[in-house]
């Protein structure tokens, strides 16, 4: 059996594992091992369709309170309100961070993020990448970023 030593071990190379590796690499100089069952680009994240919700400050009329309300109504009592509010409050920061590592969300003619209206939302706040292939395009951008960071070993 081969033994590997590292400061951080991440098991899984979907969007969550890739993003975790990137974020950890920004906070430490230690080696990070990203374990995957197949090729780095092979995860179920690739098949995630639809979009990603975000409360963006430049989206006039939207707010954390409104998004929280929409989500709680859609969840019909099954949502944890604190979790929903946390996600809403942090969604713009995460979108800006994803943009900074190379994720390209769809834009309009003025090169502003294209927001769409989807089920259960009362305002346009859904971002897409590559149309309906958001998971694939986020994954590909994160894979490219991970491969560019020498301290992350696959």
mmCIF file of C-alpha atoms in Angstrom:
data_model
loop_
_atom_site.group_PDB
_atom_site.id
_atom_site.type_symbol
_atom_site.label_atom_id
_atom_site.label_comp_id
_atom_site.label_asym_id
_atom_site.label_seq_id
_atom_site.Cartn_x
_atom_site.Cartn_y
_atom_site.Cartn_z
ATOM 1 C CA UNK A 1 0.000 0.000 0.000
ATOM 2 C CA UNK A 2 1.320 3.439 -0.928
ATOM 3 C CA UNK A 3 1.328 6.090 1.753
ATOM 4 C CA UNK A 4 0.892 9.762 1.024
ATOM 5 C CA UNK A 5 1.424 12.610 3.443
ATOM 6 C CA UNK A 6 -0.394 15.893 3.096
ATOM 7 C CA UNK A 7 -1.810 18.690 5.172
ATOM 8 C CA UNK A 8 -5.273 18.340 3.646
ATOM 9 C CA UNK A 9 -7.081 15.422 2.032
ATOM 10 C CA UNK A 10 -10.250 16.097 0.046
ATOM 11 C CA UNK A 11 -12.248 13.093 -1.093
ATOM 12 C CA UNK A 12 -14.327 13.803 -4.179
ATOM 13 C CA UNK A 13 -13.681 15.969 -7.198
ATOM 14 C CA UNK A 14 -17.111 17.386 -7.867
ATOM 15 C CA UNK A 15 -17.760 21.108 -7.655
ATOM 16 C CA UNK A 16 -17.660 21.011 -3.830
ATOM 17 C CA UNK A 17 -14.303 19.195 -3.695
ATOM 18 C CA UNK A 18 -12.743 21.367 -6.397
ATOM 19 C CA UNK A 19 -13.919 24.581 -4.745
ATOM 20 C CA UNK A 20 -12.752 23.392 -1.323
ATOM 21 C CA UNK A 21 -9.288 22.634 -2.708
ATOM 22 C CA UNK A 22 -9.044 26.104 -4.262
ATOM 23 C CA UNK A 23 -10.203 27.876 -1.105
ATOM 24 C CA UNK A 24 -7.902 25.844 1.167
ATOM 25 C CA UNK A 25 -4.937 26.546 -1.135
ATOM 26 C CA UNK A 26 -5.549 30.259 -0.613
ATOM 27 C CA UNK A 27 -5.131 29.855 3.158
ATOM 28 C CA UNK A 28 -2.210 27.460 3.473
ATOM 29 C CA UNK A 29 1.075 26.528 1.849
ATOM 30 C CA UNK A 30 0.650 22.857 2.743
ATOM 31 C CA UNK A 31 0.097 20.129 0.194
ATOM 32 C CA UNK A 32 -3.495 19.297 -0.656
ATOM 33 C CA UNK A 33 -4.474 15.925 -2.073
ATOM 34 C CA UNK A 34 -7.699 15.822 -4.066
ATOM 35 C CA UNK A 35 -8.829 12.190 -4.347
ATOM 36 C CA UNK A 36 -11.045 11.222 -7.254
ATOM 37 C CA UNK A 37 -12.483 7.899 -8.364
ATOM 38 C CA UNK A 38 -11.746 8.556 -12.038
ATOM 39 C CA UNK A 39 -10.535 11.438 -14.174
ATOM 40 C CA UNK A 40 -10.679 14.852 -12.548
ATOM 41 C CA UNK A 41 -13.343 15.969 -15.015
ATOM 42 C CA UNK A 42 -15.581 12.989 -14.211
ATOM 43 C CA UNK A 43 -18.131 13.812 -11.547
ATOM 44 C CA UNK A 44 -21.880 14.092 -11.309
ATOM 45 C CA UNK A 45 -21.543 17.870 -10.992
ATOM 46 C CA UNK A 46 -21.098 17.879 -14.765
ATOM 47 C CA UNK A 47 -24.718 16.778 -15.167
ATOM 48 C CA UNK A 48 -26.257 19.476 -12.947
ATOM 49 C CA UNK A 49 -28.615 21.411 -15.174
ATOM 50 C CA UNK A 50 -30.506 24.579 -14.560
ATOM 51 C CA UNK A 51 -28.938 27.521 -12.825
ATOM 52 C CA UNK A 52 -27.608 28.909 -9.593
ATOM 53 C CA UNK A 53 -29.556 31.298 -7.409
ATOM 54 C CA UNK A 54 -27.913 34.503 -6.214
ATOM 55 C CA UNK A 55 -29.037 37.681 -4.513
ATOM 56 C CA UNK A 56 -26.908 40.269 -6.332
ATOM 57 C CA UNK A 57 -26.671 43.825 -5.000
ATOM 58 C CA UNK A 58 -27.093 45.327 -8.470
ATOM 59 C CA UNK A 59 -30.290 43.350 -9.105
ATOM 60 C CA UNK A 60 -32.795 46.105 -8.336
ATOM 61 C CA UNK A 61 -35.737 44.930 -6.286
ATOM 62 C CA UNK A 62 -34.076 41.824 -4.900
ATOM 63 C CA UNK A 63 -33.020 41.298 -1.303
ATOM 64 C CA UNK A 64 -31.960 38.604 1.116
ATOM 65 C CA UNK A 65 -35.334 38.912 2.833
ATOM 66 C CA UNK A 66 -37.243 38.425 -0.436
ATOM 67 C CA UNK A 67 -35.141 35.444 -1.490
ATOM 68 C CA UNK A 68 -35.504 33.889 1.959
ATOM 69 C CA UNK A 69 -39.277 34.344 1.806
ATOM 70 C CA UNK A 70 -39.504 32.832 -1.707
ATOM 71 C CA UNK A 71 -37.414 29.838 -0.648
ATOM 72 C CA UNK A 72 -39.366 29.199 2.542
ATOM 73 C CA UNK A 73 -42.668 29.331 0.643
ATOM 74 C CA UNK A 74 -41.332 26.972 -2.048
ATOM 75 C CA UNK A 75 -39.943 24.646 0.625
ATOM 76 C CA UNK A 76 -43.386 24.299 2.216
ATOM 77 C CA UNK A 77 -42.022 24.036 5.756
ATOM 78 C CA UNK A 78 -39.110 21.747 4.960
ATOM 79 C CA UNK A 79 -36.370 24.419 4.870
ATOM 80 C CA UNK A 80 -34.125 25.441 7.721
ATOM 81 C CA UNK A 81 -34.651 29.202 7.809
ATOM 82 C CA UNK A 82 -31.174 29.931 9.218
ATOM 83 C CA UNK A 83 -29.565 27.902 6.415
ATOM 84 C CA UNK A 84 -31.678 29.603 3.750
ATOM 85 C CA UNK A 85 -30.785 33.053 5.100
ATOM 86 C CA UNK A 86 -27.078 32.144 5.297
ATOM 87 C CA UNK A 87 -27.052 30.982 1.677
ATOM 88 C CA UNK A 88 -28.920 34.115 0.592
ATOM 89 C CA UNK A 89 -26.589 36.436 2.501
ATOM 90 C CA UNK A 90 -23.476 34.808 1.030
ATOM 91 C CA UNK A 91 -24.629 34.110 -2.518
ATOM 92 C CA UNK A 92 -23.192 37.275 -4.088
ATOM 93 C CA UNK A 93 -19.803 36.717 -2.450
ATOM 94 C CA UNK A 94 -19.688 33.177 -3.816
ATOM 95 C CA UNK A 95 -20.705 34.282 -7.326
ATOM 96 C CA UNK A 96 -18.017 36.990 -7.327
ATOM 97 C CA UNK A 97 -15.495 34.436 -6.095
ATOM 98 C CA UNK A 98 -16.468 31.945 -8.815
ATOM 99 C CA UNK A 99 -16.073 34.704 -11.404
ATOM 100 C CA UNK A 100 -12.597 35.458 -10.039
ATOM 101 C CA UNK A 101 -11.468 31.846 -10.515
ATOM 102 C CA UNK A 102 -12.694 31.691 -14.103
ATOM 103 C CA UNK A 103 -16.348 30.673 -14.076
ATOM 104 C CA UNK A 104 -18.127 32.469 -16.900
ATOM 105 C CA UNK A 105 -21.801 32.999 -16.222
ATOM 106 C CA UNK A 106 -24.056 33.940 -19.128
ATOM 107 C CA UNK A 107 -24.307 37.682 -19.760
ATOM 108 C CA UNK A 108 -26.660 39.973 -21.634
ATOM 109 C CA UNK A 109 -25.892 42.350 -24.501
ATOM 110 C CA UNK A 110 -24.400 44.860 -22.023
ATOM 111 C CA UNK A 111 -22.106 42.168 -20.551
ATOM 112 C CA UNK A 112 -24.037 42.156 -17.274
ATOM 113 C CA UNK A 113 -24.870 38.859 -15.607
ATOM 114 C CA UNK A 114 -28.029 37.462 -17.189
ATOM 115 C CA UNK A 115 -30.582 36.715 -14.491
ATOM 116 C CA UNK A 116 -33.602 34.548 -15.254
ATOM 117 C CA UNK A 117 -36.892 33.945 -13.501
ATOM 118 C CA UNK A 118 -37.577 30.355 -12.518
ATOM 119 C CA UNK A 119 -40.097 28.465 -10.436
ATOM 120 C CA UNK A 120 -40.825 29.726 -6.922
ATOM 121 C CA UNK A 121 -38.863 32.959 -7.380
ATOM 122 C CA UNK A 122 -40.657 36.303 -7.466
ATOM 123 C CA UNK A 123 -37.800 38.100 -9.242
ATOM 124 C CA UNK A 124 -35.106 37.233 -11.786
ATOM 125 C CA UNK A 125 -32.159 35.882 -9.768
ATOM 126 C CA UNK A 126 -31.024 32.660 -11.439
ATOM 127 C CA UNK A 127 -27.599 32.588 -13.112
ATOM 128 C CA UNK A 128 -26.663 30.142 -15.844
ATOM 129 C CA UNK A 129 -23.403 29.145 -17.481
ATOM 130 C CA UNK A 130 -23.488 27.637 -20.950
ATOM 131 C CA UNK A 131 -27.260 27.912 -21.013
ATOM 132 C CA UNK A 132 -28.619 24.938 -19.135
ATOM 133 C CA UNK A 133 -25.195 23.289 -18.610
ATOM 134 C CA UNK A 134 -24.283 25.293 -15.517
ATOM 135 C CA UNK A 135 -22.815 22.352 -13.591
ATOM 136 C CA UNK A 136 -20.562 21.371 -16.483
ATOM 137 C CA UNK A 137 -19.235 24.892 -17.043
ATOM 138 C CA UNK A 138 -18.622 25.581 -13.349
ATOM 139 C CA UNK A 139 -16.851 22.222 -13.028
ATOM 140 C CA UNK A 140 -14.634 22.838 -16.084
ATOM 141 C CA UNK A 141 -13.587 26.277 -14.831
ATOM 142 C CA UNK A 142 -12.782 24.906 -11.366
ATOM 143 C CA UNK A 143 -10.821 21.974 -12.846
ATOM 144 C CA UNK A 144 -8.735 24.440 -14.872
ATOM 145 C CA UNK A 145 -8.053 26.508 -11.752
ATOM 146 C CA UNK A 146 -7.176 23.429 -9.647
ATOM 147 C CA UNK A 147 -4.721 22.231 -12.303
ATOM 148 C CA UNK A 148 -2.992 25.635 -12.141
ATOM 149 C CA UNK A 149 -2.267 25.374 -8.385
ATOM 150 C CA UNK A 150 0.955 23.378 -7.792
ATOM 151 C CA UNK A 151 0.207 22.538 -4.161
ATOM 152 C CA UNK A 152 -2.939 20.604 -5.166
ATOM 153 C CA UNK A 153 -2.099 17.023 -6.132
ATOM 154 C CA UNK A 154 -4.646 14.852 -7.884
#
